[in-house]
Amino acid sequence: MLDAYYYNRTCPQAEKIILETVQNASMHDTKVPARILRMFFHDCFIRGCDASILLDSAPGNKAEKDGPPNVSVRSFYVIDDAKAKLEMACQNTVSCADIIAVAARDVVAMSGGPYWNVLKGRKDGRVSKANDTVNLPAPIFNVTQLIQSFAKRGLGVKDMVALSGGHTLGLSHCSSFEARLHNFSLTHDIDPSMNNKFAEKLRKKCPKPNKDQGAGEFLDSTSSTFDNVYYKQLMQGKGVLGSDQALFGDSRTRWIVKLFAKDQGLFFREFAASMVKLGNVGVVENGEVRNKCRVVN
């Protein structure tokens, strides 16, 4: 069983070491918080929260981090740094999976979002396959597909809408949403659920053909602050990803979007509760504690 006080005896300074590492990295690179939060989602969604996303590819095995949806997940070095410091402080004790879970909470709290007690005691998995990344929810998913994807991980509709609010941090590249901007359907060039002025702005950033691989759009207008602006933008037709805007277009989820847009405190409480639930997905309790997060022992 996972436990909030798992390392109290064996490595009492574990959370402090992780927090300081994450703070330091975020001061040097403002993209770190969004990337660490995404890393946690992408890790837990594949084989459960077992740090399989951190394993490097090896001859004969292409690992998760090299699967198409994960090529843009970055900042693995932050977890490596924290792990190296933890190995000096308390050897063979803190799993890479727990480091990701604690770091994800820390980046949310640092960015103005809620704080919660992270349950710890995960072990690290030994298997990582790029092909498994096809199971991540795609930016073009509709609400039915999103609900099914989250349900497979024991997460309900409210969890799905709350965790989607993690998109309050960070940027999406044009490739994830340009299908909404050009030749959307036989009858519409632009996705009709998108605010017209917003669509024009995005079309300028993501022309066709797009030569700039780094081009994209922040997922909400306060992209370095964890807040409920993401939901307010969905209500205005300014969701960047199709899967985001779909949450306001479907009666099963629209009411939750409206609640979170109106009450940031409610969103924070639900997000924290859903992050704890997500952190329990597929937990390995009989695996290993890796010495280095990139390779199995």
PDB file of C-alpha atoms in Angstrom:
ATOM      1  CA  MET A   1       0.000   0.000   0.000  1.00  0.00           C
ATOM      2  CA  LEU A   2       1.196   3.487  -0.831  1.00  0.00           C
ATOM      3  CA  ASP A   3       1.704   5.815   2.091  1.00  0.00           C
ATOM      4  CA  ALA A   4       2.275   9.579   2.432  1.00  0.00           C
ATOM      5  CA  TYR A   5       4.958   8.920   5.075  1.00  0.00           C
ATOM      6  CA  TYR A   6       6.728   6.099   3.232  1.00  0.00           C
ATOM      7  CA  TYR A   7      10.221   7.634   3.408  1.00  0.00           C
ATOM      8  CA  ASN A   8       9.951   9.294   6.822  1.00  0.00           C
ATOM      9  CA  ARG A   9      12.439   6.864   8.352  1.00  0.00           C
ATOM     10  CA  THR A  10      14.496   5.738   5.376  1.00  0.00           C
ATOM     11  CA  CYS A  11      14.964   9.085   3.600  1.00  0.00           C
ATOM     12  CA  PRO A  12      13.344  11.937   5.556  1.00  0.00           C
ATOM     13  CA  GLN A  13      14.836  14.632   3.297  1.00  0.00           C
ATOM     14  CA  ALA A  14      13.538  13.047   0.051  1.00  0.00           C
ATOM     15  CA  GLU A  15      10.762  15.550  -0.678  1.00  0.00           C
ATOM     16  CA  LYS A  16      12.953  18.532   0.156  1.00  0.00           C
ATOM     17  CA  ILE A  17      15.653  17.315  -2.257  1.00  0.00           C
ATOM     18  CA  ILE A  18      13.105  16.819  -5.052  1.00  0.00           C
ATOM     19  CA  LEU A  19      11.497  20.223  -4.461  1.00  0.00           C
ATOM     20  CA  GLU A  20      14.834  22.073  -4.511  1.00  0.00           C
ATOM     21  CA  THR A  21      15.886  20.303  -7.707  1.00  0.00           C
ATOM     22  CA  VAL A  22      12.607  21.161  -9.439  1.00  0.00           C
ATOM     23  CA  GLN A  23      12.680  24.791  -8.250  1.00  0.00           C
ATOM     24  CA  ASN A  24      16.237  25.232  -9.446  1.00  0.00           C
ATOM     25  CA  ALA A  25      15.506  23.724 -12.868  1.00  0.00           C
ATOM     26  CA  SER A  26      12.346  25.845 -13.260  1.00  0.00           C
ATOM     27  CA  MET A  27      14.284  29.037 -12.536  1.00  0.00           C
ATOM     28  CA  HIS A  28      16.586  28.247 -15.450  1.00  0.00           C
ATOM     29  CA  ASP A  29      13.863  26.991 -17.797  1.00  0.00           C
ATOM     30  CA  THR A  30      10.255  28.160 -17.497  1.00  0.00           C
ATOM     31  CA  LYS A  31       9.052  25.156 -19.538  1.00  0.00           C
ATOM     32  CA  VAL A  32      10.030  22.674 -16.806  1.00  0.00           C
ATOM     33  CA  PRO A  33       6.760  22.727 -14.790  1.00  0.00           C
ATOM     34  CA  ALA A  34       4.515  21.924 -17.762  1.00  0.00           C
ATOM     35  CA  ARG A  35       6.932  19.233 -18.941  1.00  0.00           C
ATOM     36  CA  ILE A  36       7.152  17.464 -15.575  1.00  0.00           C
ATOM     37  CA  LEU A  37       3.362  17.471 -15.195  1.00  0.00           C
ATOM     38  CA  ARG A  38       2.993  15.986 -18.675  1.00  0.00           C
ATOM     39  CA  MET A  39       5.679  13.401 -17.902  1.00  0.00           C
ATOM     40  CA  PHE A  40       3.644  12.180 -14.914  1.00  0.00           C
ATOM     41  CA  PHE A  41       0.472  11.820 -17.041  1.00  0.00           C
ATOM     42  CA  HIS A  42       2.294  10.052 -19.847  1.00  0.00           C
ATOM     43  CA  ASP A  43       4.057   7.709 -17.437  1.00  0.00           C
ATOM     44  CA  CYS A  44       0.956   6.723 -15.464  1.00  0.00           C
ATOM     45  CA  PHE A  45      -1.225   6.301 -18.554  1.00  0.00           C
ATOM     46  CA  ILE A  46       0.904   3.585 -20.165  1.00  0.00           C
ATOM     47  CA  ARG A  47       1.854   0.905 -17.634  1.00  0.00           C
ATOM     48  CA  GLY A  48       0.787   2.726 -14.531  1.00  0.00           C
ATOM     49  CA  CYS A  49       3.067   5.048 -12.528  1.00  0.00           C
ATOM     50  CA  ASP A  50       6.263   2.987 -12.805  1.00  0.00           C
ATOM     51  CA  ALA A  51       8.747   5.444 -14.392  1.00  0.00           C
ATOM     52  CA  SER A  52       8.775   3.386 -17.604  1.00  0.00           C
ATOM     53  CA  ILE A  53       8.773   6.708 -19.504  1.00  0.00           C
ATOM     54  CA  LEU A  54      12.292   7.392 -18.180  1.00  0.00           C
ATOM     55  CA  LEU A  55      13.941   4.270 -19.600  1.00  0.00           C
ATOM     56  CA  ASP A  56      16.208   4.827 -22.613  1.00  0.00           C
ATOM     57  CA  SER A  57      15.788   2.797 -25.766  1.00  0.00           C
ATOM     58  CA  ALA A  58      18.224  -0.101 -26.113  1.00  0.00           C
ATOM     59  CA  PRO A  59      19.281  -2.250 -29.072  1.00  0.00           C
ATOM     60  CA  GLY A  60      16.225  -4.292 -30.014  1.00  0.00           C
ATOM     61  CA  ASN A  61      13.829  -2.212 -27.904  1.00  0.00           C
ATOM     62  CA  LYS A  62      12.435   1.223 -28.689  1.00  0.00           C
ATOM     63  CA  ALA A  63      11.299   2.686 -25.360  1.00  0.00           C
ATOM     64  CA  GLU A  64       8.218   4.771 -24.492  1.00  0.00           C
ATOM     65  CA  LYS A  65      10.095   8.060 -24.532  1.00  0.00           C
ATOM     66  CA  ASP A  66      10.779   7.533 -28.260  1.00  0.00           C
ATOM     67  CA  GLY A  67       7.135   6.795 -29.130  1.00  0.00           C
ATOM     68  CA  PRO A  68       5.503   9.561 -31.255  1.00  0.00           C
ATOM     69  CA  PRO A  69       3.386  11.188 -28.484  1.00  0.00           C
ATOM     70  CA  ASN A  70       6.409  11.352 -26.152  1.00  0.00           C
ATOM     71  CA  VAL A  71       8.982  12.840 -28.496  1.00  0.00           C
ATOM     72  CA  SER A  72       7.973  16.278 -27.170  1.00  0.00           C
ATOM     73  CA  VAL A  73       8.166  15.230 -23.492  1.00  0.00           C
ATOM     74  CA  ARG A  74      11.365  16.854 -22.241  1.00  0.00           C
ATOM     75  CA  SER A  75      13.239  17.742 -19.048  1.00  0.00           C
ATOM     76  CA  PHE A  76      14.110  14.153 -18.120  1.00  0.00           C
ATOM     77  CA  TYR A  77      17.365  15.603 -16.777  1.00  0.00           C
ATOM     78  CA  VAL A  78      15.439  17.150 -13.861  1.00  0.00           C
ATOM     79  CA  ILE A  79      14.428  13.687 -12.631  1.00  0.00           C
ATOM     80  CA  ASP A  80      17.994  12.436 -13.256  1.00  0.00           C
ATOM     81  CA  ASP A  81      19.395  15.304 -11.138  1.00  0.00           C
ATOM     82  CA  ALA A  82      16.997  14.623  -8.278  1.00  0.00           C
ATOM     83  CA  LYS A  83      17.801  10.914  -8.438  1.00  0.00           C
ATOM     84  CA  ALA A  84      21.569  11.542  -8.296  1.00  0.00           C
ATOM     85  CA  LYS A  85      21.150  13.728  -5.184  1.00  0.00           C
ATOM     86  CA  LEU A  86      18.838  11.182  -3.552  1.00  0.00           C
ATOM     87  CA  GLU A  87      21.341   8.391  -4.192  1.00  0.00           C
ATOM     88  CA  MET A  88      23.958  10.418  -2.312  1.00  0.00           C
ATOM     89  CA  ALA A  89      21.558  11.118   0.559  1.00  0.00           C
ATOM     90  CA  CYS A  90      19.995   7.649   0.897  1.00  0.00           C
ATOM     91  CA  GLN A  91      21.188   4.982  -1.490  1.00  0.00           C
ATOM     92  CA  ASN A  92      18.812   2.534  -3.242  1.00  0.00           C
ATOM     93  CA  THR A  93      15.795   3.984  -1.430  1.00  0.00           C
ATOM     94  CA  VAL A  94      13.667   6.407  -3.451  1.00  0.00           C
ATOM     95  CA  SER A  95      12.148   5.073  -6.677  1.00  0.00           C
ATOM     96  CA  CYS A  96      12.164   7.049  -9.916  1.00  0.00           C
ATOM     97  CA  ALA A  97       8.371   6.576 -10.052  1.00  0.00           C
ATOM     98  CA  ASP A  98       7.980   8.350  -6.708  1.00  0.00           C
ATOM     99  CA  ILE A  99      10.298  11.159  -7.847  1.00  0.00           C
ATOM    100  CA  ILE A 100       8.031  11.883 -10.837  1.00  0.00           C
ATOM    101  CA  ALA A 101       4.903  11.818  -8.637  1.00  0.00           C
ATOM    102  CA  VAL A 102       6.365  14.227  -6.065  1.00  0.00           C
ATOM    103  CA  ALA A 103       7.851  16.502  -8.749  1.00  0.00           C
ATOM    104  CA  ALA A 104       4.460  16.712 -10.505  1.00  0.00           C
ATOM    105  CA  ARG A 105       2.819  17.891  -7.282  1.00  0.00           C
ATOM    106  CA  ASP A 106       5.651  20.380  -6.694  1.00  0.00           C
ATOM    107  CA  VAL A 107       5.430  21.999 -10.150  1.00  0.00           C
ATOM    108  CA  VAL A 108       1.667  22.461  -9.726  1.00  0.00           C
ATOM    109  CA  ALA A 109       2.033  24.032  -6.265  1.00  0.00           C
ATOM    110  CA  MET A 110       4.959  26.215  -7.390  1.00  0.00           C
ATOM    111  CA  SER A 111       2.866  27.521 -10.293  1.00  0.00           C
ATOM    112  CA  GLY A 112       0.058  28.681  -7.982  1.00  0.00           C
ATOM    113  CA  GLY A 113      -1.985  25.483  -7.964  1.00  0.00           C
ATOM    114  CA  PRO A 114      -3.060  23.194  -5.129  1.00  0.00           C
ATOM    115  CA  TYR A 115      -0.789  21.188  -2.827  1.00  0.00           C
ATOM    116  CA  TRP A 116      -1.583  17.611  -1.827  1.00  0.00           C
ATOM    117  CA  ASN A 117       0.120  14.809   0.070  1.00  0.00           C
ATOM    118  CA  VAL A 118       1.715  12.463  -2.438  1.00  0.00           C
ATOM    119  CA  LEU A 119       1.332   8.802  -1.550  1.00  0.00           C
ATOM    120  CA  LYS A 120       4.673   7.044  -1.988  1.00  0.00           C
ATOM    121  CA  GLY A 121       6.119   3.539  -2.134  1.00  0.00           C
ATOM    122  CA  ARG A 122       5.960   2.866  -5.900  1.00  0.00           C
ATOM    123  CA  LYS A 123       8.632   0.692  -7.430  1.00  0.00           C
ATOM    124  CA  ASP A 124      10.144   1.103 -10.877  1.00  0.00           C
ATOM    125  CA  GLY A 125       9.050  -1.073 -13.783  1.00  0.00           C
ATOM    126  CA  ARG A 126      11.486  -2.871 -16.098  1.00  0.00           C
ATOM    127  CA  VAL A 127       9.475  -2.754 -19.329  1.00  0.00           C
ATOM    128  CA  SER A 128       9.124   0.215 -21.690  1.00  0.00           C
ATOM    129  CA  LYS A 129       7.822  -0.089 -25.265  1.00  0.00           C
ATOM    130  CA  ALA A 130       7.311   2.747 -27.731  1.00  0.00           C
ATOM    131  CA  ASN A 131       4.337   0.918 -29.290  1.00  0.00           C
ATOM    132  CA  ASP A 132       2.406   1.256 -26.032  1.00  0.00           C
ATOM    133  CA  THR A 133       2.215   5.036 -26.465  1.00  0.00           C
ATOM    134  CA  VAL A 134      -0.656   4.550 -28.941  1.00  0.00           C
ATOM    135  CA  ASN A 135      -2.759   4.159 -25.779  1.00  0.00           C
ATOM    136  CA  LEU A 136      -2.318   7.808 -24.760  1.00  0.00           C
ATOM    137  CA  PRO A 137      -5.385  10.027 -25.293  1.00  0.00           C
ATOM    138  CA  ALA A 138      -4.923  11.898 -28.571  1.00  0.00           C
ATOM    139  CA  PRO A 139      -5.486  15.649 -29.122  1.00  0.00           C
ATOM    140  CA  ILE A 140      -8.183  14.806 -31.679  1.00  0.00           C
ATOM    141  CA  PHE A 141     -10.236  12.593 -29.321  1.00  0.00           C
ATOM    142  CA  ASN A 142     -13.924  13.298 -28.797  1.00  0.00           C
ATOM    143  CA  VAL A 143     -15.519  13.057 -25.352  1.00  0.00           C
ATOM    144  CA  THR A 144     -16.606   9.431 -25.785  1.00  0.00           C
ATOM    145  CA  GLN A 145     -13.024   8.426 -26.641  1.00  0.00           C
ATOM    146  CA  LEU A 146     -11.661  10.462 -23.722  1.00  0.00           C
ATOM    147  CA  ILE A 147     -14.128   8.914 -21.257  1.00  0.00           C
ATOM    148  CA  GLN A 148     -13.196   5.401 -22.447  1.00  0.00           C
ATOM    149  CA  SER A 149      -9.471   6.113 -22.237  1.00  0.00           C
ATOM    150  CA  PHE A 150      -9.700   7.416 -18.662  1.00  0.00           C
ATOM    151  CA  ALA A 151     -12.138   4.667 -17.604  1.00  0.00           C
ATOM    152  CA  LYS A 152      -9.548   2.016 -18.529  1.00  0.00           C
ATOM    153  CA  ARG A 153      -7.388   3.554 -15.812  1.00  0.00           C
ATOM    154  CA  GLY A 154     -10.182   3.607 -13.254  1.00  0.00           C
ATOM    155  CA  LEU A 155     -10.799   7.341 -13.684  1.00  0.00           C
ATOM    156  CA  GLY A 156     -14.276   8.823 -14.017  1.00  0.00           C
ATOM    157  CA  VAL A 157     -15.688  11.673 -16.105  1.00  0.00           C
ATOM    158  CA  LYS A 158     -15.020  14.271 -13.404  1.00  0.00           C
ATOM    159  CA  ASP A 159     -11.429  13.056 -13.052  1.00  0.00           C
ATOM    160  CA  MET A 160     -10.999  13.368 -16.803  1.00  0.00           C
ATOM    161  CA  VAL A 161     -12.277  16.962 -16.930  1.00  0.00           C
ATOM    162  CA  ALA A 162     -10.236  17.935 -13.852  1.00  0.00           C
ATOM    163  CA  LEU A 163      -7.011  16.362 -15.124  1.00  0.00           C
ATOM    164  CA  SER A 164      -7.511  17.997 -18.542  1.00  0.00           C
ATOM    165  CA  GLY A 165      -7.141  21.245 -16.581  1.00  0.00           C
ATOM    166  CA  GLY A 166      -3.447  20.392 -16.328  1.00  0.00           C
ATOM    167  CA  HIS A 167      -3.370  22.027 -19.777  1.00  0.00           C
ATOM    168  CA  THR A 168      -3.436  25.344 -17.923  1.00  0.00           C
ATOM    169  CA  LEU A 169       0.363  24.979 -18.046  1.00  0.00           C
ATOM    170  CA  GLY A 170       2.408  24.854 -21.199  1.00  0.00           C
ATOM    171  CA  LEU A 171       2.349  25.007 -24.984  1.00  0.00           C
ATOM    172  CA  SER A 172       1.125  22.795 -27.791  1.00  0.00           C
ATOM    173  CA  HIS A 173       2.891  22.543 -31.136  1.00  0.00           C
ATOM    174  CA  CYS A 174       0.998  23.293 -34.352  1.00  0.00           C
ATOM    175  CA  SER A 175       1.049  19.615 -35.373  1.00  0.00           C
ATOM    176  CA  SER A 176      -1.359  18.807 -32.519  1.00  0.00           C
ATOM    177  CA  PHE A 177      -4.100  21.203 -33.644  1.00  0.00           C
ATOM    178  CA  GLU A 178      -3.460  22.392 -37.225  1.00  0.00           C
ATOM    179  CA  ALA A 179      -6.107  19.971 -38.545  1.00  0.00           C
ATOM    180  CA  ARG A 180      -8.652  22.285 -36.881  1.00  0.00           C
ATOM    181  CA  LEU A 181      -7.361  25.281 -38.839  1.00  0.00           C
ATOM    182  CA  HIS A 182      -7.147  24.079 -42.460  1.00  0.00           C
ATOM    183  CA  ASN A 183      -9.517  21.836 -44.473  1.00  0.00           C
ATOM    184  CA  PHE A 184     -11.263  20.795 -41.279  1.00  0.00           C
ATOM    185  CA  SER A 185     -14.174  19.089 -43.094  1.00  0.00           C
ATOM    186  CA  LEU A 186     -15.989  19.080 -46.412  1.00  0.00           C
ATOM    187  CA  THR A 187     -18.169  21.971 -45.231  1.00  0.00           C
ATOM    188  CA  HIS A 188     -15.805  23.912 -42.940  1.00  0.00           C
ATOM    189  CA  ASP A 189     -12.246  25.081 -43.505  1.00  0.00           C
ATOM    190  CA  ILE A 190     -11.945  25.858 -39.766  1.00  0.00           C
ATOM    191  CA  ASP A 191     -13.379  23.808 -36.895  1.00  0.00           C
ATOM    192  CA  PRO A 192     -16.754  25.553 -36.257  1.00  0.00           C
ATOM    193  CA  SER A 193     -16.414  25.059 -32.490  1.00  0.00           C
ATOM    194  CA  MET A 194     -13.485  27.501 -32.527  1.00  0.00           C
ATOM    195  CA  ASN A 195     -13.805  31.234 -31.894  1.00  0.00           C
ATOM    196  CA  ASN A 196     -13.248  32.982 -35.251  1.00  0.00           C
ATOM    197  CA  LYS A 197     -10.723  35.586 -34.114  1.00  0.00           C
ATOM    198  CA  PHE A 198      -8.839  32.958 -32.149  1.00  0.00           C
ATOM    199  CA  ALA A 199      -8.756  30.705 -35.224  1.00  0.00           C
ATOM    200  CA  GLU A 200      -7.307  33.536 -37.352  1.00  0.00           C
ATOM    201  CA  LYS A 201      -4.603  34.135 -34.743  1.00  0.00           C
ATOM    202  CA  LEU A 202      -3.671  30.442 -34.758  1.00  0.00           C
ATOM    203  CA  ARG A 203      -3.675  30.275 -38.564  1.00  0.00           C
ATOM    204  CA  LYS A 204      -1.035  33.033 -38.606  1.00  0.00           C
ATOM    205  CA  LYS A 205       1.090  31.065 -36.136  1.00  0.00           C
ATOM    206  CA  CYS A 206       0.551  27.770 -37.950  1.00  0.00           C
ATOM    207  CA  PRO A 207       0.410  28.468 -41.689  1.00  0.00           C
ATOM    208  CA  LYS A 208       0.204  25.635 -44.193  1.00  0.00           C
ATOM    209  CA  PRO A 209       2.835  24.448 -44.977  1.00  0.00           C
ATOM    210  CA  ASN A 210       4.479  25.200 -41.635  1.00  0.00           C
ATOM    211  CA  LYS A 211       8.271  25.478 -41.759  1.00  0.00           C
ATOM    212  CA  ASP A 212       8.759  26.242 -38.058  1.00  0.00           C
ATOM    213  CA  GLN A 213       8.858  23.019 -36.029  1.00  0.00           C
ATOM    214  CA  GLY A 214       8.831  24.965 -32.755  1.00  0.00           C
ATOM    215  CA  ALA A 215       5.733  27.025 -33.585  1.00  0.00           C
ATOM    216  CA  GLY A 216       2.667  26.564 -31.431  1.00  0.00           C
ATOM    217  CA  GLU A 217       0.264  28.162 -28.998  1.00  0.00           C
ATOM    218  CA  PHE A 218       0.026  28.301 -25.215  1.00  0.00           C
ATOM    219  CA  LEU A 219      -2.832  26.145 -23.981  1.00  0.00           C
ATOM    220  CA  ASP A 220      -4.205  29.039 -21.976  1.00  0.00           C
ATOM    221  CA  SER A 221      -3.416  32.752 -21.800  1.00  0.00           C
ATOM    222  CA  THR A 222      -1.706  32.426 -18.383  1.00  0.00           C
ATOM    223  CA  SER A 223       0.448  29.477 -19.382  1.00  0.00           C
ATOM    224  CA  SER A 224       2.931  29.647 -16.488  1.00  0.00           C
ATOM    225  CA  THR A 225       0.249  30.022 -13.792  1.00  0.00           C
ATOM    226  CA  PHE A 226      -1.835  27.099 -12.586  1.00  0.00           C
ATOM    227  CA  ASP A 227      -5.391  28.495 -12.564  1.00  0.00           C
ATOM    228  CA  ASN A 228      -8.853  27.910 -14.053  1.00  0.00           C
ATOM    229  CA  VAL A 229      -8.397  30.142 -17.123  1.00  0.00           C
ATOM    230  CA  TYR A 230      -8.252  27.012 -19.290  1.00  0.00           C
ATOM    231  CA  TYR A 231     -11.942  26.341 -18.541  1.00  0.00           C
ATOM    232  CA  LYS A 232     -12.924  29.981 -19.113  1.00  0.00           C
ATOM    233  CA  GLN A 233     -11.297  29.801 -22.537  1.00  0.00           C
ATOM    234  CA  LEU A 234     -13.215  26.628 -23.432  1.00  0.00           C
ATOM    235  CA  MET A 235     -16.432  28.547 -22.747  1.00  0.00           C
ATOM    236  CA  GLN A 236     -15.279  31.203 -25.252  1.00  0.00           C
ATOM    237  CA  GLY A 237     -14.407  28.674 -27.982  1.00  0.00           C
ATOM    238  CA  LYS A 238     -10.684  29.202 -27.366  1.00  0.00           C
ATOM    239  CA  GLY A 239      -9.592  25.665 -26.567  1.00  0.00           C
ATOM    240  CA  VAL A 240      -6.416  24.989 -28.535  1.00  0.00           C
ATOM    241  CA  LEU A 241      -6.736  21.216 -28.885  1.00  0.00           C
ATOM    242  CA  GLY A 242      -9.812  19.554 -30.355  1.00  0.00           C
ATOM    243  CA  SER A 243      -9.959  17.249 -27.327  1.00  0.00           C
ATOM    244  CA  ASP A 244     -10.031  20.297 -25.028  1.00  0.00           C
ATOM    245  CA  GLN A 245     -12.777  22.178 -26.865  1.00  0.00           C
ATOM    246  CA  ALA A 246     -14.824  18.950 -27.070  1.00  0.00           C
ATOM    247  CA  LEU A 247     -15.268  19.094 -23.279  1.00  0.00           C
ATOM    248  CA  PHE A 248     -17.452  22.178 -23.670  1.00  0.00           C
ATOM    249  CA  GLY A 249     -19.268  20.796 -26.709  1.00  0.00           C
ATOM    250  CA  ASP A 250     -20.608  17.683 -24.963  1.00  0.00           C
ATOM    251  CA  SER A 251     -23.433  17.753 -22.414  1.00  0.00           C
ATOM    252  CA  ARG A 252     -21.735  15.038 -20.316  1.00  0.00           C
ATOM    253  CA  THR A 253     -18.807  17.328 -19.563  1.00  0.00           C
ATOM    254  CA  ARG A 254     -20.000  20.897 -20.259  1.00  0.00           C
ATOM    255  CA  TRP A 255     -21.534  21.296 -16.788  1.00  0.00           C
ATOM    256  CA  ILE A 256     -18.220  20.361 -15.122  1.00  0.00           C
ATOM    257  CA  VAL A 257     -16.311  22.825 -17.320  1.00  0.00           C
ATOM    258  CA  LYS A 258     -18.757  25.565 -16.250  1.00  0.00           C
ATOM    259  CA  LEU A 259     -18.356  24.665 -12.560  1.00  0.00           C
ATOM    260  CA  PHE A 260     -14.559  24.782 -12.752  1.00  0.00           C
ATOM    261  CA  ALA A 261     -14.627  28.034 -14.752  1.00  0.00           C
ATOM    262  CA  LYS A 262     -16.746  29.624 -12.047  1.00  0.00           C
ATOM    263  CA  ASP A 263     -15.029  28.206  -8.961  1.00  0.00           C
ATOM    264  CA  GLN A 264     -11.235  27.888  -9.016  1.00  0.00           C
ATOM    265  CA  GLY A 265     -11.158  26.480  -5.474  1.00  0.00           C
ATOM    266  CA  LEU A 266     -13.435  23.629  -6.541  1.00  0.00           C
ATOM    267  CA  PHE A 267     -11.206  22.903  -9.556  1.00  0.00           C
ATOM    268  CA  PHE A 268      -8.117  22.843  -7.307  1.00  0.00           C
ATOM    269  CA  ARG A 269      -9.707  20.374  -4.885  1.00  0.00           C
ATOM    270  CA  GLU A 270     -10.925  18.092  -7.665  1.00  0.00           C
ATOM    271  CA  PHE A 271      -7.600  18.271  -9.508  1.00  0.00           C
ATOM    272  CA  ALA A 272      -5.637  17.321  -6.384  1.00  0.00           C
ATOM    273  CA  ALA A 273      -8.005  14.410  -5.652  1.00  0.00           C
ATOM    274  CA  SER A 274      -7.765  13.172  -9.250  1.00  0.00           C
ATOM    275  CA  MET A 275      -3.955  13.430  -9.228  1.00  0.00           C
ATOM    276  CA  VAL A 276      -3.891  11.153  -6.166  1.00  0.00           C
ATOM    277  CA  LYS A 277      -6.156   8.696  -8.030  1.00  0.00           C
ATOM    278  CA  LEU A 278      -3.997   8.868 -11.154  1.00  0.00           C
ATOM    279  CA  GLY A 279      -0.920   8.282  -8.991  1.00  0.00           C
ATOM    280  CA  ASN A 280      -2.435   4.971  -7.856  1.00  0.00           C
ATOM    281  CA  VAL A 281      -2.855   3.599 -11.380  1.00  0.00           C
ATOM    282  CA  GLY A 282      -1.012   0.345 -12.023  1.00  0.00           C
ATOM    283  CA  VAL A 283       1.379   0.826  -9.138  1.00  0.00           C
ATOM    284  CA  VAL A 284       4.250  -1.664  -9.009  1.00  0.00           C
ATOM    285  CA  GLU A 285       5.031  -2.671  -5.435  1.00  0.00           C
ATOM    286  CA  ASN A 286       7.343  -5.584  -6.148  1.00  0.00           C
ATOM    287  CA  GLY A 287       9.622  -4.031  -8.752  1.00  0.00           C
ATOM    288  CA  GLU A 288      13.006  -2.484  -8.170  1.00  0.00           C
ATOM    289  CA  VAL A 289      14.368   0.896  -7.135  1.00  0.00           C
ATOM    290  CA  ARG A 290      16.529   1.865 -10.092  1.00  0.00           C
ATOM    291  CA  ASN A 291      19.993   3.266  -9.349  1.00  0.00           C
ATOM    292  CA  LYS A 292      19.751   5.384 -12.497  1.00  0.00           C
ATOM    293  CA  CYS A 293      16.347   6.296 -13.849  1.00  0.00           C
ATOM    294  CA  ARG A 294      17.322   5.742 -17.501  1.00  0.00           C
ATOM    295  CA  VAL A 295      18.310   2.061 -17.175  1.00  0.00           C
ATOM    296  CA  VAL A 296      17.061  -0.985 -15.284  1.00  0.00           C
ATOM    297  CA  ASN A 297      19.415  -2.283 -12.599  1.00  0.00           C
TER     298      ASN A 297
END
